[in-house]
PDB file of C-alpha atoms and ligand atoms in Angstrom:
ATOM      1  CA  UNK A   1     139.886 -78.761  -8.304  1.00 98.00           C
ATOM      2  CA  UNK A   2     140.851 -75.260  -7.215  1.00 98.00           C
ATOM      3  CA  UNK A   3     138.503 -72.258  -7.225  1.00 98.00           C
ATOM      4  CA  UNK A   4     139.364 -68.732  -6.140  1.00 99.00           C
ATOM      5  CA  UNK A   5     137.239 -65.688  -5.333  1.00 99.00           C
ATOM      6  CA  UNK A   6     138.328 -62.147  -6.078  1.00 98.00           C
ATOM      7  CA  UNK A   7     137.005 -58.631  -5.885  1.00 98.00           C
ATOM      8  CA  UNK A   8     137.327 -55.441  -3.899  1.00 98.00           C
ATOM      9  CA  UNK A   9     136.518 -55.274  -0.217  1.00 94.00           C
ATOM     10  CA  UNK A  10     132.780 -55.603   0.416  1.00 96.00           C
ATOM     11  CA  UNK A  11     132.042 -57.425  -2.890  1.00 97.00           C
ATOM     12  CA  UNK A  12     130.606 -60.458  -1.083  1.00 98.00           C
ATOM     13  CA  UNK A  13     133.240 -63.008  -2.104  1.00 98.00           C
ATOM     14  CA  UNK A  14     133.482 -64.546   1.385  1.00 98.00           C
ATOM     15  CA  UNK A  15     129.695 -65.076   1.475  1.00 98.00           C
ATOM     16  CA  UNK A  16     129.767 -66.783  -1.945  1.00 98.00           C
ATOM     17  CA  UNK A  17     132.763 -68.903  -0.977  1.00 98.00           C
ATOM     18  CA  UNK A  18     130.958 -70.094   2.155  1.00 98.00           C
ATOM     19  CA  UNK A  19     127.807 -70.899   0.146  1.00 98.00           C
ATOM     20  CA  UNK A  20     129.840 -72.907  -2.361  1.00 98.00           C
ATOM     21  CA  UNK A  21     131.714 -74.707   0.419  1.00 98.00           C
ATOM     22  CA  UNK A  22     128.426 -75.790   2.018  1.00 98.00           C
ATOM     23  CA  UNK A  23     126.903 -76.800  -1.342  1.00 98.00           C
ATOM     24  CA  UNK A  24     129.898 -78.971  -2.284  1.00 98.00           C
ATOM     25  CA  UNK A  25     130.153 -80.511   1.191  1.00 98.00           C
ATOM     26  CA  UNK A  26     126.438 -81.358   1.211  1.00 98.00           C
ATOM     27  CA  UNK A  27     126.745 -83.279  -2.066  1.00 98.00           C
ATOM     28  CA  UNK A  28     129.677 -85.274  -0.720  1.00 98.00           C
ATOM     29  CA  UNK A  29     132.898 -83.499  -1.695  1.00 98.00           C
ATOM     30  CA  UNK A  30     135.856 -83.054   0.611  1.00 98.00           C
ATOM     31  CA  UNK A  31     136.327 -79.285   0.590  1.00 98.00           C
ATOM     32  CA  UNK A  32     139.013 -77.053   2.050  1.00 98.00           C
ATOM     33  CA  UNK A  33     138.752 -73.295   2.360  1.00 98.00           C
ATOM     34  CA  UNK A  34     141.716 -70.925   2.616  1.00 98.00           C
ATOM     35  CA  UNK A  35     142.123 -67.170   2.674  1.00 98.00           C
ATOM     36  CA  UNK A  36     144.868 -64.861   1.518  1.00 98.00           C
ATOM     37  CA  UNK A  37     146.881 -63.535   3.101  1.00 98.00           C
ATOM     38  CA  UNK A  38     146.643 -66.168   5.822  1.00 98.00           C
ATOM     39  CA  UNK A  39     145.636 -69.765   6.558  1.00 97.00           C
ATOM     40  CA  UNK A  40     149.010 -70.849   7.967  1.00 98.00           C
ATOM     41  CA  UNK A  41     150.513 -69.611  11.281  1.00 98.00           C
ATOM     42  CA  UNK A  42     153.229 -67.599   9.503  1.00 98.00           C
ATOM     43  CA  UNK A  43     150.919 -66.243   6.805  1.00 98.00           C
ATOM     44  CA  UNK A  44     148.408 -65.106   9.471  1.00 98.00           C
ATOM     45  CA  UNK A  45     151.266 -63.216  11.179  1.00 98.00           C
ATOM     46  CA  UNK A  46     152.125 -61.568   7.853  1.00 98.00           C
ATOM     47  CA  UNK A  47     148.429 -60.719   7.430  1.00 98.00           C
ATOM     48  CA  UNK A  48     148.432 -58.929  10.783  1.00 98.00           C
ATOM     49  CA  UNK A  49     151.452 -56.875   9.731  1.00 98.00           C
ATOM     50  CA  UNK A  50     150.075 -56.140   6.234  1.00 98.00           C
ATOM     51  CA  UNK A  51     146.676 -54.941   7.435  1.00 97.00           C
ATOM     52  CA  UNK A  52     147.909 -53.109  10.542  1.00 96.00           C
ATOM     53  CA  UNK A  53     147.602 -49.319  10.390  1.00 95.00           C
ATOM     54  CA  UNK A  54     150.691 -49.009  12.645  1.00 95.00           C
ATOM     55  CA  UNK A  55     153.113 -49.792   9.847  1.00 95.00           C
ATOM     56  CA  UNK A  56     154.231 -47.701   6.950  1.00 95.00           C
ATOM     57  CA  UNK A  57     155.120 -50.405   4.436  1.00 97.00           C
ATOM     58  CA  UNK A  58     156.878 -49.679   1.145  1.00 97.00           C
ATOM     59  CA  UNK A  59     155.178 -50.915  -2.037  1.00 97.00           C
ATOM     60  CA  UNK A  60     157.966 -53.397  -2.750  1.00 98.00           C
ATOM     61  CA  UNK A  61     158.006 -54.939   0.711  1.00 98.00           C
ATOM     62  CA  UNK A  62     154.206 -55.088   0.611  1.00 98.00           C
ATOM     63  CA  UNK A  63     154.403 -57.182  -2.578  1.00 98.00           C
ATOM     64  CA  UNK A  64     157.073 -59.428  -1.105  1.00 98.00           C
ATOM     65  CA  UNK A  65     155.094 -60.027   2.077  1.00 98.00           C
ATOM     66  CA  UNK A  66     151.923 -60.927   0.155  1.00 98.00           C
ATOM     67  CA  UNK A  67     154.034 -63.269  -1.993  1.00 98.00           C
ATOM     68  CA  UNK A  68     155.722 -64.799   1.076  1.00 98.00           C
ATOM     69  CA  UNK A  69     152.328 -65.444   2.649  1.00 98.00           C
ATOM     70  CA  UNK A  70     151.204 -67.058  -0.636  1.00 98.00           C
ATOM     71  CA  UNK A  71     154.302 -69.262  -0.870  1.00 98.00           C
ATOM     72  CA  UNK A  72     153.617 -70.565   2.644  1.00 97.00           C
ATOM     73  CA  UNK A  73     149.979 -71.256   1.843  1.00 98.00           C
ATOM     74  CA  UNK A  74     150.669 -73.010  -1.458  1.00 98.00           C
ATOM     75  CA  UNK A  75     153.442 -75.219  -0.113  1.00 98.00           C
ATOM     76  CA  UNK A  76     151.934 -76.216   3.180  1.00 97.00           C
ATOM     77  CA  UNK A  77     148.188 -76.213   2.480  1.00 98.00           C
ATOM     78  CA  UNK A  78     146.959 -75.839  -1.121  1.00 98.00           C
ATOM     79  CA  UNK A  79     149.401 -78.136  -2.907  1.00 98.00           C
ATOM     80  CA  UNK A  80     149.000 -81.023  -0.427  1.00 98.00           C
ATOM     81  CA  UNK A  81     145.192 -80.647  -0.465  1.00 98.00           C
ATOM     82  CA  UNK A  82     145.041 -80.772  -4.263  1.00 98.00           C
ATOM     83  CA  UNK A  83     147.260 -83.880  -4.189  1.00 97.00           C
ATOM     84  CA  UNK A  84     144.732 -85.454  -1.764  1.00 97.00           C
ATOM     85  CA  UNK A  85     142.020 -84.635  -4.362  1.00 97.00           C
ATOM     86  CA  UNK A  86     140.246 -82.192  -2.075  1.00 98.00           C
ATOM     87  CA  UNK A  87     138.379 -79.294  -3.654  1.00 98.00           C
ATOM     88  CA  UNK A  88     140.145 -76.121  -2.547  1.00 98.00           C
ATOM     89  CA  UNK A  89     138.357 -72.771  -2.372  1.00 98.00           C
ATOM     90  CA  UNK A  90     140.439 -69.688  -1.703  1.00 98.00           C
ATOM     91  CA  UNK A  91     139.309 -66.244  -0.633  1.00 98.00           C
ATOM     92  CA  UNK A  92     141.770 -64.342  -2.870  1.00 98.00           C
ATOM     93  CA  UNK A  93     144.874 -65.663  -4.667  1.00 98.00           C
ATOM     94  CA  UNK A  94     147.485 -64.224  -7.026  1.00 98.00           C
ATOM     95  CA  UNK A  95     145.065 -62.006  -8.992  1.00 98.00           C
ATOM     96  CA  UNK A  96     144.775 -59.869  -5.838  1.00 98.00           C
ATOM     97  CA  UNK A  97     148.449 -58.929  -6.067  1.00 98.00           C
ATOM     98  CA  UNK A  98     148.115 -57.996  -9.743  1.00 98.00           C
ATOM     99  CA  UNK A  99     144.985 -55.933  -9.050  1.00 98.00           C
ATOM    100  CA  UNK A 100     145.983 -54.275  -5.749  1.00 98.00           C
ATOM    101  CA  UNK A 101     149.750 -53.911  -6.004  1.00 98.00           C
ATOM    102  CA  UNK A 102     150.098 -53.914  -9.798  1.00 98.00           C
ATOM    103  CA  UNK A 103     147.155 -51.740 -10.826  1.00 98.00           C
ATOM    104  CA  UNK A 104     146.294 -50.151  -7.463  1.00 98.00           C
ATOM    105  CA  UNK A 105     149.790 -49.241  -6.302  1.00 98.00           C
ATOM    106  CA  UNK A 106     151.058 -48.996  -9.886  1.00 98.00           C
ATOM    107  CA  UNK A 107     153.920 -51.429  -9.418  1.00 98.00           C
ATOM    108  CA  UNK A 108     155.456 -53.331 -12.335  1.00 98.00           C
ATOM    109  CA  UNK A 109     152.988 -56.000 -13.439  1.00 98.00           C
ATOM    110  CA  UNK A 110     155.528 -58.221 -15.199  1.00 98.00           C
ATOM    111  CA  UNK A 111     157.625 -58.335 -12.017  1.00 98.00           C
ATOM    112  CA  UNK A 112     154.551 -59.306 -10.005  1.00 98.00           C
ATOM    113  CA  UNK A 113     153.662 -61.994 -12.554  1.00 98.00           C
ATOM    114  CA  UNK A 114     157.152 -63.435 -12.169  1.00 98.00           C
ATOM    115  CA  UNK A 115     156.859 -63.485  -8.373  1.00 98.00           C
ATOM    116  CA  UNK A 116     153.421 -65.078  -8.677  1.00 98.00           C
ATOM    117  CA  UNK A 117     154.874 -67.744 -10.937  1.00 98.00           C
ATOM    118  CA  UNK A 118     157.515 -68.543  -8.312  1.00 98.00           C
ATOM    119  CA  UNK A 119     155.054 -68.739  -5.419  1.00 98.00           C
ATOM    120  CA  UNK A 120     152.211 -70.710  -7.016  1.00 97.00           C
ATOM    121  CA  UNK A 121     154.297 -73.620  -8.321  1.00 92.00           C
ATOM    122  CA  UNK A 122     152.090 -74.052 -11.377  1.00 94.00           C
ATOM    123  CA  UNK A 123     148.901 -74.226  -9.345  1.00 97.00           C
ATOM    124  CA  UNK A 124     146.421 -72.260 -11.421  1.00 98.00           C
ATOM    125  CA  UNK A 125     142.776 -72.030 -10.388  1.00 98.00           C
ATOM    126  CA  UNK A 126     140.268 -73.905 -12.565  1.00 98.00           C
ATOM    127  CA  UNK A 127     137.918 -70.971 -12.035  1.00 98.00           C
ATOM    128  CA  UNK A 128     138.250 -67.555 -10.496  1.00 99.00           C
ATOM    129  CA  UNK A 129     135.033 -65.735  -9.676  1.00 99.00           C
ATOM    130  CA  UNK A 130     135.494 -62.001  -9.878  1.00 99.00           C
ATOM    131  CA  UNK A 131     132.664 -60.315  -7.995  1.00 98.00           C
ATOM    132  CA  UNK A 132     132.480 -56.938  -9.600  1.00 98.00           C
ATOM    133  CA  UNK A 133     130.996 -53.953  -7.753  1.00 98.00           C
ATOM    134  CA  UNK A 134     131.492 -50.208  -8.157  1.00 98.00           C
ATOM    135  CA  UNK A 135     133.556 -48.493  -5.479  1.00 97.00           C
ATOM    136  CA  UNK A 136     130.466 -46.620  -4.232  1.00 96.00           C
ATOM    137  CA  UNK A 137     128.785 -49.958  -3.378  1.00 97.00           C
ATOM    138  CA  UNK A 138     131.906 -51.159  -1.579  1.00 96.00           C
ATOM    139  CA  UNK A 139     131.857 -47.994   0.527  1.00 95.00           C
ATOM    140  CA  UNK A 140     128.148 -48.407   1.340  1.00 95.00           C
ATOM    141  CA  UNK A 141     128.636 -52.016   2.368  1.00 95.00           C
ATOM    142  CA  UNK A 142     131.640 -51.195   4.532  1.00 92.00           C
ATOM    143  CA  UNK A 143     129.931 -48.198   6.167  1.00 91.00           C
ATOM    144  CA  UNK A 144     130.556 -48.210   9.926  1.00 93.00           C
ATOM    145  CA  UNK A 145     133.455 -50.702   9.856  1.00 94.00           C
ATOM    146  CA  UNK A 146     136.969 -49.538  10.620  1.00 94.00           C
ATOM    147  CA  UNK A 147     139.313 -49.424   7.609  1.00 94.00           C
ATOM    148  CA  UNK A 148     142.465 -51.558   7.682  1.00 95.00           C
ATOM    149  CA  UNK A 149     145.742 -50.336   6.151  1.00 95.00           C
ATOM    150  CA  UNK A 150     144.796 -51.334   2.586  1.00 94.00           C
ATOM    151  CA  UNK A 151     141.176 -50.142   2.842  1.00 93.00           C
ATOM    152  CA  UNK A 152     142.316 -46.711   4.001  1.00 93.00           C
ATOM    153  CA  UNK A 153     144.208 -46.098   0.731  1.00 93.00           C
ATOM    154  CA  UNK A 154     141.298 -44.253  -0.889  1.00 90.00           C
ATOM    155  CA  UNK A 155     139.171 -43.661  -3.918  1.00 94.00           C
ATOM    156  CA  UNK A 156     141.616 -43.433  -6.849  1.00 97.00           C
ATOM    157  CA  UNK A 157     143.452 -46.534  -5.627  1.00 97.00           C
ATOM    158  CA  UNK A 158     140.226 -48.574  -5.560  1.00 97.00           C
ATOM    159  CA  UNK A 159     139.131 -47.353  -8.979  1.00 98.00           C
ATOM    160  CA  UNK A 160     142.462 -48.631 -10.362  1.00 98.00           C
ATOM    161  CA  UNK A 161     142.026 -51.967  -8.553  1.00 98.00           C
ATOM    162  CA  UNK A 162     138.529 -52.379 -10.079  1.00 98.00           C
ATOM    163  CA  UNK A 163     139.839 -51.558 -13.571  1.00 98.00           C
ATOM    164  CA  UNK A 164     142.736 -53.956 -12.994  1.00 98.00           C
ATOM    165  CA  UNK A 165     140.436 -56.803 -12.062  1.00 98.00           C
ATOM    166  CA  UNK A 166     138.302 -56.151 -15.150  1.00 98.00           C
ATOM    167  CA  UNK A 167     141.338 -56.281 -17.398  1.00 98.00           C
ATOM    168  CA  UNK A 168     142.460 -59.575 -15.814  1.00 98.00           C
ATOM    169  CA  UNK A 169     138.982 -60.986 -16.586  1.00 98.00           C
ATOM    170  CA  UNK A 170     139.241 -59.779 -20.184  1.00 98.00           C
ATOM    171  CA  UNK A 171     142.688 -61.339 -20.582  1.00 98.00           C
ATOM    172  CA  UNK A 172     141.671 -64.754 -19.251  1.00 98.00           C
ATOM    173  CA  UNK A 173     137.958 -65.275 -19.922  1.00 98.00           C
ATOM    174  CA  UNK A 174     138.123 -69.085 -19.627  1.00 98.00           C
ATOM    175  CA  UNK A 175     139.419 -68.956 -16.065  1.00 98.00           C
ATOM    176  CA  UNK A 176     138.152 -65.655 -14.719  1.00 98.00           C
ATOM    177  CA  UNK A 177     134.373 -65.341 -14.601  1.00 98.00           C
ATOM    178  CA  UNK A 178     133.238 -61.824 -13.861  1.00 98.00           C
ATOM    179  CA  UNK A 179     129.865 -61.572 -12.131  1.00 98.00           C
ATOM    180  CA  UNK A 180     127.862 -58.433 -11.435  1.00 98.00           C
ATOM    181  CA  UNK A 181     127.935 -58.565  -7.639  1.00 98.00           C
ATOM    182  CA  UNK A 182     125.321 -55.869  -7.142  1.00 98.00           C
ATOM    183  CA  UNK A 183     122.775 -58.674  -7.733  1.00 98.00           C
ATOM    184  CA  UNK A 184     121.204 -60.639  -4.858  1.00 98.00           C
ATOM    185  CA  UNK A 185     123.378 -63.252  -3.203  1.00 98.00           C
ATOM    186  CA  UNK A 186     121.003 -65.982  -4.465  1.00 98.00           C
ATOM    187  CA  UNK A 187     121.331 -64.813  -8.092  1.00 98.00           C
ATOM    188  CA  UNK A 188     125.119 -64.610  -7.815  1.00 98.00           C
ATOM    189  CA  UNK A 189     125.309 -68.070  -6.297  1.00 98.00           C
ATOM    190  CA  UNK A 190     123.083 -69.484  -9.031  1.00 98.00           C
ATOM    191  CA  UNK A 191     125.503 -68.178 -11.688  1.00 98.00           C
ATOM    192  CA  UNK A 192     128.476 -69.647  -9.822  1.00 98.00           C
ATOM    193  CA  UNK A 193     126.835 -73.067  -9.568  1.00 98.00           C
ATOM    194  CA  UNK A 194     125.959 -73.058 -13.289  1.00 98.00           C
ATOM    195  CA  UNK A 195     129.676 -72.721 -14.034  1.00 98.00           C
ATOM    196  CA  UNK A 196     131.076 -75.061 -11.362  1.00 98.00           C
ATOM    197  CA  UNK A 197     128.587 -77.956 -11.636  1.00 98.00           C
ATOM    198  CA  UNK A 198     129.524 -79.211 -15.122  1.00 98.00           C
ATOM    199  CA  UNK A 199     133.216 -79.142 -14.231  1.00 98.00           C
ATOM    200  CA  UNK A 200     133.038 -81.087 -10.953  1.00 98.00           C
ATOM    201  CA  UNK A 201     135.110 -84.275 -10.732  1.00 96.00           C
ATOM    202  CA  UNK A 202     133.387 -87.561  -9.823  1.00 95.00           C
ATOM    203  CA  UNK A 203     132.818 -87.844  -6.038  1.00 89.00           C
TER     204      UNK A 203
HETATM  205  P1  LIG B 301     140.514 -59.658   2.725  1.00 93.75           P
HETATM  206  O1  LIG B 301     140.788 -60.891   3.521  1.00 93.75           O
HETATM  207  O2  LIG B 301     139.604 -59.780   1.568  1.00 93.75           O
HETATM  208  O3  LIG B 301     140.070 -58.491   3.674  1.00 93.75           O
HETATM  209  P2  LIG B 301     138.816 -58.454   4.670  1.00 93.75           P
HETATM  210  O4  LIG B 301     138.805 -59.755   5.411  1.00 93.75           O
HETATM  211  O5  LIG B 301     139.170 -57.253   5.514  1.00 93.75           O
HETATM  212  O6  LIG B 301     137.639 -58.236   3.773  1.00 93.75           O
HETATM  213  O7  LIG B 301     141.916 -59.124   2.135  1.00 93.75           O
HETATM  214  C1  LIG B 301     142.821 -58.446   2.884  1.00 93.75           C
HETATM  215  C2  LIG B 301     143.287 -57.199   2.187  1.00 93.75           C
HETATM  216  O8  LIG B 301     144.545 -57.455   1.540  1.00 93.75           O
HETATM  217  C3  LIG B 301     142.355 -56.666   1.114  1.00 93.75           C
HETATM  218  O9  LIG B 301     142.239 -55.259   1.297  1.00 93.75           O
HETATM  219  C4  LIG B 301     143.099 -56.919  -0.182  1.00 93.75           C
HETATM  220  C5  LIG B 301     144.541 -56.952   0.227  1.00 93.75           C
HETATM  221  N1  LIG B 301     145.413 -57.788  -0.613  1.00 93.75           N
HETATM  222  C6  LIG B 301     146.366 -57.169  -1.429  1.00 93.75           C
HETATM  223  O10 LIG B 301     146.450 -55.931  -1.471  1.00 93.75           O
HETATM  224  N2  LIG B 301     147.192 -57.958  -2.175  1.00 93.75           N
HETATM  225  C7  LIG B 301     147.141 -59.316  -2.157  1.00 93.75           C
HETATM  226  O11 LIG B 301     147.934 -59.992  -2.847  1.00 93.75           O
HETATM  227  C8  LIG B 301     146.156 -59.941  -1.311  1.00 93.75           C
HETATM  228  C9  LIG B 301     146.051 -61.433  -1.255  1.00 93.75           C
HETATM  229  C10 LIG B 301     145.311 -59.147  -0.559  1.00 93.75           C
END
């Protein structure tokens, strides 16, 4: 089983992922958590480049680096773990590239879908939890922390990313479950569990 978490920065997806990891582990599942970009030595290096304010990265090379990081992660971590029947939870996956680079940076979505298809090798999440918050809440939650290269892109960019995520959820309602992430973390987690529990494989 493969579950991914999506949303703009500050939406609380990492908190929910960690809660789900603990819940599944406590009831006896073998769980593996990954994050994108990252989770392999090369992908973590690409993450450092992608988030570093020092670099001025073109939109196309940004897409290709996110995709390269994803290809590494799928081949060396996610695919083998799914073959071992582990439950894999990922903090972001290919929807991030559609939302951020496609909608946010206004790059060609069909091209990104093709690149995603190449990198994921037919590994599609069983569920994707989209934690939806308005940009104003993201800003409040990130108040005081230093922006990375993507976070510093600004208001209009984030509004497009939010709209992009919502349209992905509308397009694929069976996979992508949009949750109002302005609710308490307990309420959000309750909704996630209601969806995941009936679909869990036997231990
Ligand atoms: P994330 O790990 O969620 O950031 P943080 O740990 O700082 O909360 O994601 C890193 C950033 O990369 C985030 O701003 C979203 C961006 N991103 C893209 O723009 N495209 C992608 O394909 C991915 C995976 C992430």
